mmCIF file of C-alpha atoms and ligand atoms in Angstrom:
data_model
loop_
_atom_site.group_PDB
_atom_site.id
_atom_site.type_symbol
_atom_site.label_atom_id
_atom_site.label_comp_id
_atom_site.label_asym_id
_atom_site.label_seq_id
_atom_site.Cartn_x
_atom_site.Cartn_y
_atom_site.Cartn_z
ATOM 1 C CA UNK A 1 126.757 -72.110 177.506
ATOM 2 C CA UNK A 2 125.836 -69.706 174.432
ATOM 3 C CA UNK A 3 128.982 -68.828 172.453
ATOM 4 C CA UNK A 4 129.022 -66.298 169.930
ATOM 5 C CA UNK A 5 128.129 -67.821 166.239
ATOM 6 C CA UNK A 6 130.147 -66.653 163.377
ATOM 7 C CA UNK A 7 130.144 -66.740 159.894
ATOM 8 C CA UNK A 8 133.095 -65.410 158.665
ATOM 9 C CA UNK A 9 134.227 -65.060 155.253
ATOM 10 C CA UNK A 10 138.030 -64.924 154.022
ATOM 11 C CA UNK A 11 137.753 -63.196 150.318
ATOM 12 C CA UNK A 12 141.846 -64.076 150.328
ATOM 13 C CA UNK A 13 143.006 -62.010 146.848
ATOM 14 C CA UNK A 14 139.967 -62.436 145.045
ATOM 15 C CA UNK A 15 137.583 -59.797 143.808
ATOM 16 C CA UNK A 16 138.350 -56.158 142.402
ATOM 17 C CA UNK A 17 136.916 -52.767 144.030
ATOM 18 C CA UNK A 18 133.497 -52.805 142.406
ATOM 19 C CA UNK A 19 133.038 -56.801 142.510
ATOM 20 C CA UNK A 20 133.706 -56.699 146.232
ATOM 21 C CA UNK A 21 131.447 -53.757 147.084
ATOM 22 C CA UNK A 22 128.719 -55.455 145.200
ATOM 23 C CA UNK A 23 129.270 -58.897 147.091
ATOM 24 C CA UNK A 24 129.003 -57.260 150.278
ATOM 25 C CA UNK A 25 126.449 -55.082 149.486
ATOM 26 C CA UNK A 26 124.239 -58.173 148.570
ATOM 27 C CA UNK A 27 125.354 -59.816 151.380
ATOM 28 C CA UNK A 28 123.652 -56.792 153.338
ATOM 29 C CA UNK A 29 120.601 -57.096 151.725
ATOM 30 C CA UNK A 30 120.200 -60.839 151.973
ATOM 31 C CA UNK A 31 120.929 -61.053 155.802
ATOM 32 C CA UNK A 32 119.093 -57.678 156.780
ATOM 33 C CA UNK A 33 119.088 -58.873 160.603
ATOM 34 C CA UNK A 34 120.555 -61.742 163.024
ATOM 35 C CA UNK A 35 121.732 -62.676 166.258
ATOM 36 C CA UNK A 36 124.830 -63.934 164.834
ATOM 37 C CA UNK A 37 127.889 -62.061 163.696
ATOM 38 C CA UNK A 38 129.071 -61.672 160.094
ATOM 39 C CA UNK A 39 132.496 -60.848 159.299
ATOM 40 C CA UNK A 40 133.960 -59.851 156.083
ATOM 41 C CA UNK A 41 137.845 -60.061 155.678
ATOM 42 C CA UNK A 42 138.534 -58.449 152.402
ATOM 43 C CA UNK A 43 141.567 -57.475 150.746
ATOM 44 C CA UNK A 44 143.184 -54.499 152.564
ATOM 45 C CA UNK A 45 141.716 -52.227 149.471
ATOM 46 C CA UNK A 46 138.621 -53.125 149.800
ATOM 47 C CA UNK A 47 138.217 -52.452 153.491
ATOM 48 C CA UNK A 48 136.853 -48.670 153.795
ATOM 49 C CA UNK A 49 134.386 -49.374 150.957
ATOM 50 C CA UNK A 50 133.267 -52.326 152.328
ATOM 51 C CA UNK A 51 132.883 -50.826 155.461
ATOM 52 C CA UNK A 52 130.636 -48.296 153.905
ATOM 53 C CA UNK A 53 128.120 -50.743 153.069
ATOM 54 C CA UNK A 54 127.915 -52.518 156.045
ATOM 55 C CA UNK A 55 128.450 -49.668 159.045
ATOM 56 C CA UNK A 56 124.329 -49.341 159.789
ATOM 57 C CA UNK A 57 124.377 -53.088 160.049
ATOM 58 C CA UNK A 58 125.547 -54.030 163.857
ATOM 59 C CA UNK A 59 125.754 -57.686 163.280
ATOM 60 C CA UNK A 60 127.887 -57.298 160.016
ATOM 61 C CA UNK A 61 131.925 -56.564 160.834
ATOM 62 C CA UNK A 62 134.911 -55.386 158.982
ATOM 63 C CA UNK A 63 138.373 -58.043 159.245
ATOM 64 C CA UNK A 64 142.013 -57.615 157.568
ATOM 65 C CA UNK A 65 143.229 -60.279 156.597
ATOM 66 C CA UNK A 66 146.878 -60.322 158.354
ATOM 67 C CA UNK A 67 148.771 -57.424 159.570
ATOM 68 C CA UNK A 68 152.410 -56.516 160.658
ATOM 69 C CA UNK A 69 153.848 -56.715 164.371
ATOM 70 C CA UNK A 70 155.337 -53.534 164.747
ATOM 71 C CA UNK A 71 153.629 -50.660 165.782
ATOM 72 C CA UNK A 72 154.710 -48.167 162.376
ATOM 73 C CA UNK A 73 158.303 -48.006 160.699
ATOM 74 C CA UNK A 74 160.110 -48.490 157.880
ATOM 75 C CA UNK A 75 158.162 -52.004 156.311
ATOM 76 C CA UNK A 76 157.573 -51.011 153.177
ATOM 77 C CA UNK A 77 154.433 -52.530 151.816
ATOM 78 C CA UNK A 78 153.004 -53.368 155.515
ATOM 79 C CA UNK A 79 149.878 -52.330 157.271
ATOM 80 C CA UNK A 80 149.838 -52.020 161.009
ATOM 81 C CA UNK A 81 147.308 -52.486 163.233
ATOM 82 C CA UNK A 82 146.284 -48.678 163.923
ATOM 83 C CA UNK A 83 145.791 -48.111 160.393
ATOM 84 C CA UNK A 84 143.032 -51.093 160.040
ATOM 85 C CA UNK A 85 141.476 -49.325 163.468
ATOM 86 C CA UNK A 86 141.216 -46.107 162.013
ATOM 87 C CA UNK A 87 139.264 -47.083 158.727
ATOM 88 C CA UNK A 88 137.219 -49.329 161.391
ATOM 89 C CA UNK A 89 138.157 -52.662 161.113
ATOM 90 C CA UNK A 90 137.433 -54.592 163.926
ATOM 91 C CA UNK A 91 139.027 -57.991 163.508
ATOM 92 C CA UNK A 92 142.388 -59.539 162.062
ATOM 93 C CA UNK A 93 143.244 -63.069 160.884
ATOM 94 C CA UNK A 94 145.968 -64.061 162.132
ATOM 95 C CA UNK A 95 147.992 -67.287 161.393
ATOM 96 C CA UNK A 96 146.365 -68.704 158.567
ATOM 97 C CA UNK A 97 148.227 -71.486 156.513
ATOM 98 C CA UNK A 98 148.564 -70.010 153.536
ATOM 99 C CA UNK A 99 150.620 -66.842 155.779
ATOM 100 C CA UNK A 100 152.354 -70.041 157.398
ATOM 101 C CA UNK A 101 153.241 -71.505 153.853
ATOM 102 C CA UNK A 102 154.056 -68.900 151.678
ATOM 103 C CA UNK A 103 155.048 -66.425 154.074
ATOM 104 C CA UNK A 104 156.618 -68.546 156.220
ATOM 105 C CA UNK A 105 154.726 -66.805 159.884
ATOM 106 C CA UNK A 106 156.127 -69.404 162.490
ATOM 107 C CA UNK A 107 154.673 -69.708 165.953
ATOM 108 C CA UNK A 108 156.860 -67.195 167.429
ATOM 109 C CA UNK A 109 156.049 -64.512 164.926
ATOM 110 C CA UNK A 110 152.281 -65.254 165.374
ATOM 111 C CA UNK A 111 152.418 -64.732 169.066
ATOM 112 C CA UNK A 112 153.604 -61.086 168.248
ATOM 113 C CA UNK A 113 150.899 -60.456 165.687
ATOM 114 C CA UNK A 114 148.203 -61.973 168.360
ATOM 115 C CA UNK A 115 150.041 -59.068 171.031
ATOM 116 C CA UNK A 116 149.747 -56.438 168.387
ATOM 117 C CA UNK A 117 145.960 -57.147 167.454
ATOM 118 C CA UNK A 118 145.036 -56.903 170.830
ATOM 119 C CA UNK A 119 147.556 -54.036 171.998
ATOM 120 C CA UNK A 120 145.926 -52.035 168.766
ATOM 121 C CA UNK A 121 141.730 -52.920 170.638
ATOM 122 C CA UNK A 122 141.383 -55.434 167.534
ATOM 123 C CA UNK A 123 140.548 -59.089 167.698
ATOM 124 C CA UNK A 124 142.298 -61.651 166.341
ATOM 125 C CA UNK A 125 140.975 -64.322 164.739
ATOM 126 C CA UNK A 126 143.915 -67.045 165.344
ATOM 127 C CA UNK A 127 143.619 -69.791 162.681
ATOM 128 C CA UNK A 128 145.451 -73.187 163.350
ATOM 129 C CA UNK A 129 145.417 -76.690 161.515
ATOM 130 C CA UNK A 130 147.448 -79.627 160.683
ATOM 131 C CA UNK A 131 149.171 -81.085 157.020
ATOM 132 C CA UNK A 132 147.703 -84.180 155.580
ATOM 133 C CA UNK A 133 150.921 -86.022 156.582
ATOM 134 C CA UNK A 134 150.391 -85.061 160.650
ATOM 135 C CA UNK A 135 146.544 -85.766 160.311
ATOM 136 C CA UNK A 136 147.246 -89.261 158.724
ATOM 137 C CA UNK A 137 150.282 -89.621 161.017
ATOM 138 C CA UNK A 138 147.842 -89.274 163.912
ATOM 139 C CA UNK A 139 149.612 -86.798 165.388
ATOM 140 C CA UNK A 140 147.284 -83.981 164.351
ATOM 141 C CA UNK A 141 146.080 -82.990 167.869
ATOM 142 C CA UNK A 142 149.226 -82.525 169.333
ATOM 143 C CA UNK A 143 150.803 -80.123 166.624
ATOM 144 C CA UNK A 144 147.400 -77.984 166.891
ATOM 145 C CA UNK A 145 148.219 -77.546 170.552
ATOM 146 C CA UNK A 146 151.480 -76.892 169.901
ATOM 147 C CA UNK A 147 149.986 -73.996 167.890
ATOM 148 C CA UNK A 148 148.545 -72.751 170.348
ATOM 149 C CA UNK A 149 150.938 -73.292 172.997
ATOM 150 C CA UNK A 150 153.634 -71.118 171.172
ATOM 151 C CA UNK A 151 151.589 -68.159 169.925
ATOM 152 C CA UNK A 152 148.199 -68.122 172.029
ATOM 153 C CA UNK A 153 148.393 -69.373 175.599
ATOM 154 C CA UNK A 154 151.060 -66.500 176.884
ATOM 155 C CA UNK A 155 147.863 -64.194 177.155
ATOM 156 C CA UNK A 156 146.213 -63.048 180.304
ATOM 157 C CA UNK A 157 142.802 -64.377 181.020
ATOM 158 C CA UNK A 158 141.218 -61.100 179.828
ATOM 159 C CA UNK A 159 142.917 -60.695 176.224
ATOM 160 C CA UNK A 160 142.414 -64.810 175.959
ATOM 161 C CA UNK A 161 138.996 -64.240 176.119
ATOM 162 C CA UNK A 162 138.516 -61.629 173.526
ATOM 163 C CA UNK A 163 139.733 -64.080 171.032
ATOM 164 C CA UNK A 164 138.410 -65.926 168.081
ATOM 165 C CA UNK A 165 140.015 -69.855 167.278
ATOM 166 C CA UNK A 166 139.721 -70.885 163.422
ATOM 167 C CA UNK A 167 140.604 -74.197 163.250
ATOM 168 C CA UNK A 168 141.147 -74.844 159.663
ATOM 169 C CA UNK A 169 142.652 -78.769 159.027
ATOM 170 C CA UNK A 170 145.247 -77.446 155.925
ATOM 171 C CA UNK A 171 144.187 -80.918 153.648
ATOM 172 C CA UNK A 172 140.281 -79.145 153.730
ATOM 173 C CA UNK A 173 141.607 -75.618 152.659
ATOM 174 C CA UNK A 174 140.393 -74.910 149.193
ATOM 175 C CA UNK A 175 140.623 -78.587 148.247
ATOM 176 C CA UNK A 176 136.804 -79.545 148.580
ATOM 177 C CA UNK A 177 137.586 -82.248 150.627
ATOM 178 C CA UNK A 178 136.061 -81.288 154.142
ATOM 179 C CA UNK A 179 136.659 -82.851 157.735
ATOM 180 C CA UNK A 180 133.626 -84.830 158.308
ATOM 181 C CA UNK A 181 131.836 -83.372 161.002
ATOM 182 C CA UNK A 182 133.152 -86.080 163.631
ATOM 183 C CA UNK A 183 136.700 -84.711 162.785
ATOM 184 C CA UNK A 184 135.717 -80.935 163.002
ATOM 185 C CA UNK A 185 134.306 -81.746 166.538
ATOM 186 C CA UNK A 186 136.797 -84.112 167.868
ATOM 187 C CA UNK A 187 139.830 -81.322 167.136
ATOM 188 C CA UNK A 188 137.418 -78.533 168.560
ATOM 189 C CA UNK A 189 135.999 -80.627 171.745
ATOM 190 C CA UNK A 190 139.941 -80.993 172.617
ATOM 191 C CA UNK A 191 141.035 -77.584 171.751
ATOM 192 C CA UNK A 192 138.373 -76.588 174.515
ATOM 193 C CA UNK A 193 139.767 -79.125 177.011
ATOM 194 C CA UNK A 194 143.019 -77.307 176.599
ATOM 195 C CA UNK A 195 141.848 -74.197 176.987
ATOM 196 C CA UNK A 196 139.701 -75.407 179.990
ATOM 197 C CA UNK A 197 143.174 -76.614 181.546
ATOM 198 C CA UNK A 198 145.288 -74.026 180.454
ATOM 199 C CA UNK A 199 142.776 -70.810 181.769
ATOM 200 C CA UNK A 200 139.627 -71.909 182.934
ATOM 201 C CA UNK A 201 135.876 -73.728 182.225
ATOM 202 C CA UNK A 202 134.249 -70.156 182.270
ATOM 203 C CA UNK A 203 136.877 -69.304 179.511
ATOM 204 C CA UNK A 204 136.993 -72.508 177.259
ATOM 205 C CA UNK A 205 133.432 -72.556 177.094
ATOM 206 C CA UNK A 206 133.592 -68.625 175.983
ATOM 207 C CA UNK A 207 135.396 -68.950 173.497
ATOM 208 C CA UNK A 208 134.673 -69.135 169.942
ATOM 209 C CA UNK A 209 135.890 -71.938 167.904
ATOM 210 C CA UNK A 210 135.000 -71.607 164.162
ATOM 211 C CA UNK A 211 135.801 -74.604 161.422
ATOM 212 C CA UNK A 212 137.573 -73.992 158.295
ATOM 213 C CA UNK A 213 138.151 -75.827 155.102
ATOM 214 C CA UNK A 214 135.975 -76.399 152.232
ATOM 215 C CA UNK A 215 132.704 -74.825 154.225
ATOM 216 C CA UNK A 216 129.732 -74.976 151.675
ATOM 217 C CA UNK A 217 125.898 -74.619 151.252
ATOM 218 C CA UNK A 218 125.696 -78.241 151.167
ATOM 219 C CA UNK A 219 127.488 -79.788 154.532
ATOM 220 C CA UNK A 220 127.503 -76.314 156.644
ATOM 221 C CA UNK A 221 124.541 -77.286 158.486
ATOM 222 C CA UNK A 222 125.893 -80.877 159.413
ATOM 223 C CA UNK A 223 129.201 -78.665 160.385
ATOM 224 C CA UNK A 224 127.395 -76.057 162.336
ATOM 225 C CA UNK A 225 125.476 -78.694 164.292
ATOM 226 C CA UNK A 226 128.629 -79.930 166.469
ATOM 227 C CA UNK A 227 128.759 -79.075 170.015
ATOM 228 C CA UNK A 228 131.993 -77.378 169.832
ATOM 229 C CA UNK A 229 131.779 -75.893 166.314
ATOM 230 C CA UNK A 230 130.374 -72.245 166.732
ATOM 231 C CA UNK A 231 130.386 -71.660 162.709
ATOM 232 C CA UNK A 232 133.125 -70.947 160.037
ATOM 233 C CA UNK A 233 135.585 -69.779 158.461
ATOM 234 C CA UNK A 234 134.868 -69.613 154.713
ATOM 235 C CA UNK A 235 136.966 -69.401 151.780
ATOM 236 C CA UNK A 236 135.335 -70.249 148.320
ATOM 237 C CA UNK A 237 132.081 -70.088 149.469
ATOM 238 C CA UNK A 238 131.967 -66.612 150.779
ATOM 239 C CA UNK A 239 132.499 -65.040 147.450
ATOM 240 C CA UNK A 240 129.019 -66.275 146.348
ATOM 241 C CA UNK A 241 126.684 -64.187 148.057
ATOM 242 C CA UNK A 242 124.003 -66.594 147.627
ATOM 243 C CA UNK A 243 126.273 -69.637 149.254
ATOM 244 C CA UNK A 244 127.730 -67.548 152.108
ATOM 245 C CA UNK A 245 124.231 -66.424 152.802
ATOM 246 C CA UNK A 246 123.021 -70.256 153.195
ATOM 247 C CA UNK A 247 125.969 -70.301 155.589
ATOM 248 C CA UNK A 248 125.213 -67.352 157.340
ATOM 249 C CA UNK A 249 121.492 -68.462 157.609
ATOM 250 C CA UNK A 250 122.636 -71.790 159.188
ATOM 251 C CA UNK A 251 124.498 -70.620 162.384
HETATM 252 C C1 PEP B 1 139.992 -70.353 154.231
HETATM 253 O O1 PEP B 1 140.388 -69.570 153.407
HETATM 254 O O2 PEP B 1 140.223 -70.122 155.417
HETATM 255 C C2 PEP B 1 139.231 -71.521 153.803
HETATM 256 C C3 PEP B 1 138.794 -72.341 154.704
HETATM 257 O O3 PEP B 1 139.024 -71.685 152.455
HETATM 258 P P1 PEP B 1 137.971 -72.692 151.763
HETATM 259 O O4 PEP B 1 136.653 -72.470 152.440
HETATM 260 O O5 PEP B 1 137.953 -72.287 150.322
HETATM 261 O O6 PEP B 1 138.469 -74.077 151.975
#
């Protein structure tokens, strides 16, 4: 079954206006066509610019990089969902550990971003991954699905599907250290399974499962050739546009 293959690159709060027009715009001209998708999560500023450069390039696609639950209010500071869609974003990450650590998004909150995203037509990209002390506790697969029990598997079928998994261990986030590709594919082979038992084959094998944590030039093709690995989420390496392009180039 041919899943979609994505590269997708989280900027996180790096990179002023004219830096992050530049790296995208050399990002464009590196990686004029493919079959695979690009995505660019850039600060919330950067968005509309960034979206300039890349809107006559189909495979390349805008992401925020969280967003609030609620539909509009009084959140000072927040961004909803139908403000990213009108300035054309596409995608939203949603859940990743360093929203789960320093902003403290539990489970419960996630599952309400996840409605929102797809309420608003976006698609979340739903990131999930385990401490150090779970992995070497060996209890690392359980707490993932537990992840995904709480915030992900109260969707129908059809918004399931529209979905994008990140599974980012949190030990390989920005540490250099990276799961070896037996690890990435173990987690990823039985985050399928449970989506297999929780919805259906058709669905698991559908779905997009991307690998996170320490993604570089140098072990993204050993990462990219897992069965159940379907590319990654980047970090570091995605603000080099001549690394994120070896990336991109190895989907
Ligand atoms: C990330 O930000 O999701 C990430 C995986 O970062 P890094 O590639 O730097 O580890």
């Amino acid at each position: 079954m041919s899943r979609l293959q994505i590269a997708a690159g989280n900027w996180k709060m790096n990179k002023n206006l004219e830096e992050g027009v530049a790296l995208a715009t050399a990002l464009v001209e590196a990686n004029p066509s493919s079959d695979q998708l690009v995505i660019l999560a850039t600060p919330f500023i950067h968005l509309q610019a960034v979206g300039a450069v890349i809107k006559d390039v189909p495979h390349f696609k805008l992401a925020a990089q969280n967003c609030h639950q609620a539909e509009k209010g009084a959140y000072t500071g927040e961004i909803s969902v139908e403000m990213l869609k009108s300035i054309g974003v596409e995608y939203v990450i949603i859940g990743h550990s360093e929203r789960r650590e320093y902003f403290k998004e539990d489970n419960a909150l996630l599952a309400q971003k996840i409605d929102a995203v797809l309420a608003g037509g976006l698609i979340p990209i739903f990131c999930c991954g385990e401490s150090l002390t779970i992995r070497e506790a060996g209890t690392h697969v359980d707490f993932v699905a537990n992840q995904l029990k709480e915030s992900i598997f109260h969707l129908s079928d059809a918004d399931f599907s529209k979905l994008v998994i990140a599974y980012e261990p949190i030990w390989a986030i920005g540490t250099g250290v990276t799961a070896s590709p037996a690890q990435a594919q173990d987690m990823q082979a039985a985050l399928r399974q449970l989506i297999a038992k929780q919805y259906s084959q058709e669905i698991a094998d559908g779905t997009s499962i991307l690998y996170g944590g320490s993604v570089k030039p140098a072990n993204c093709n050993d990462l990219f050739s897992q069965a159940d690995v379907d590319g990654g989420l980047v970090g570091g390496a995605s603000l080099k546009a001549e690394d994120f392009t070896t990336i991109i180039k190895a989907l």
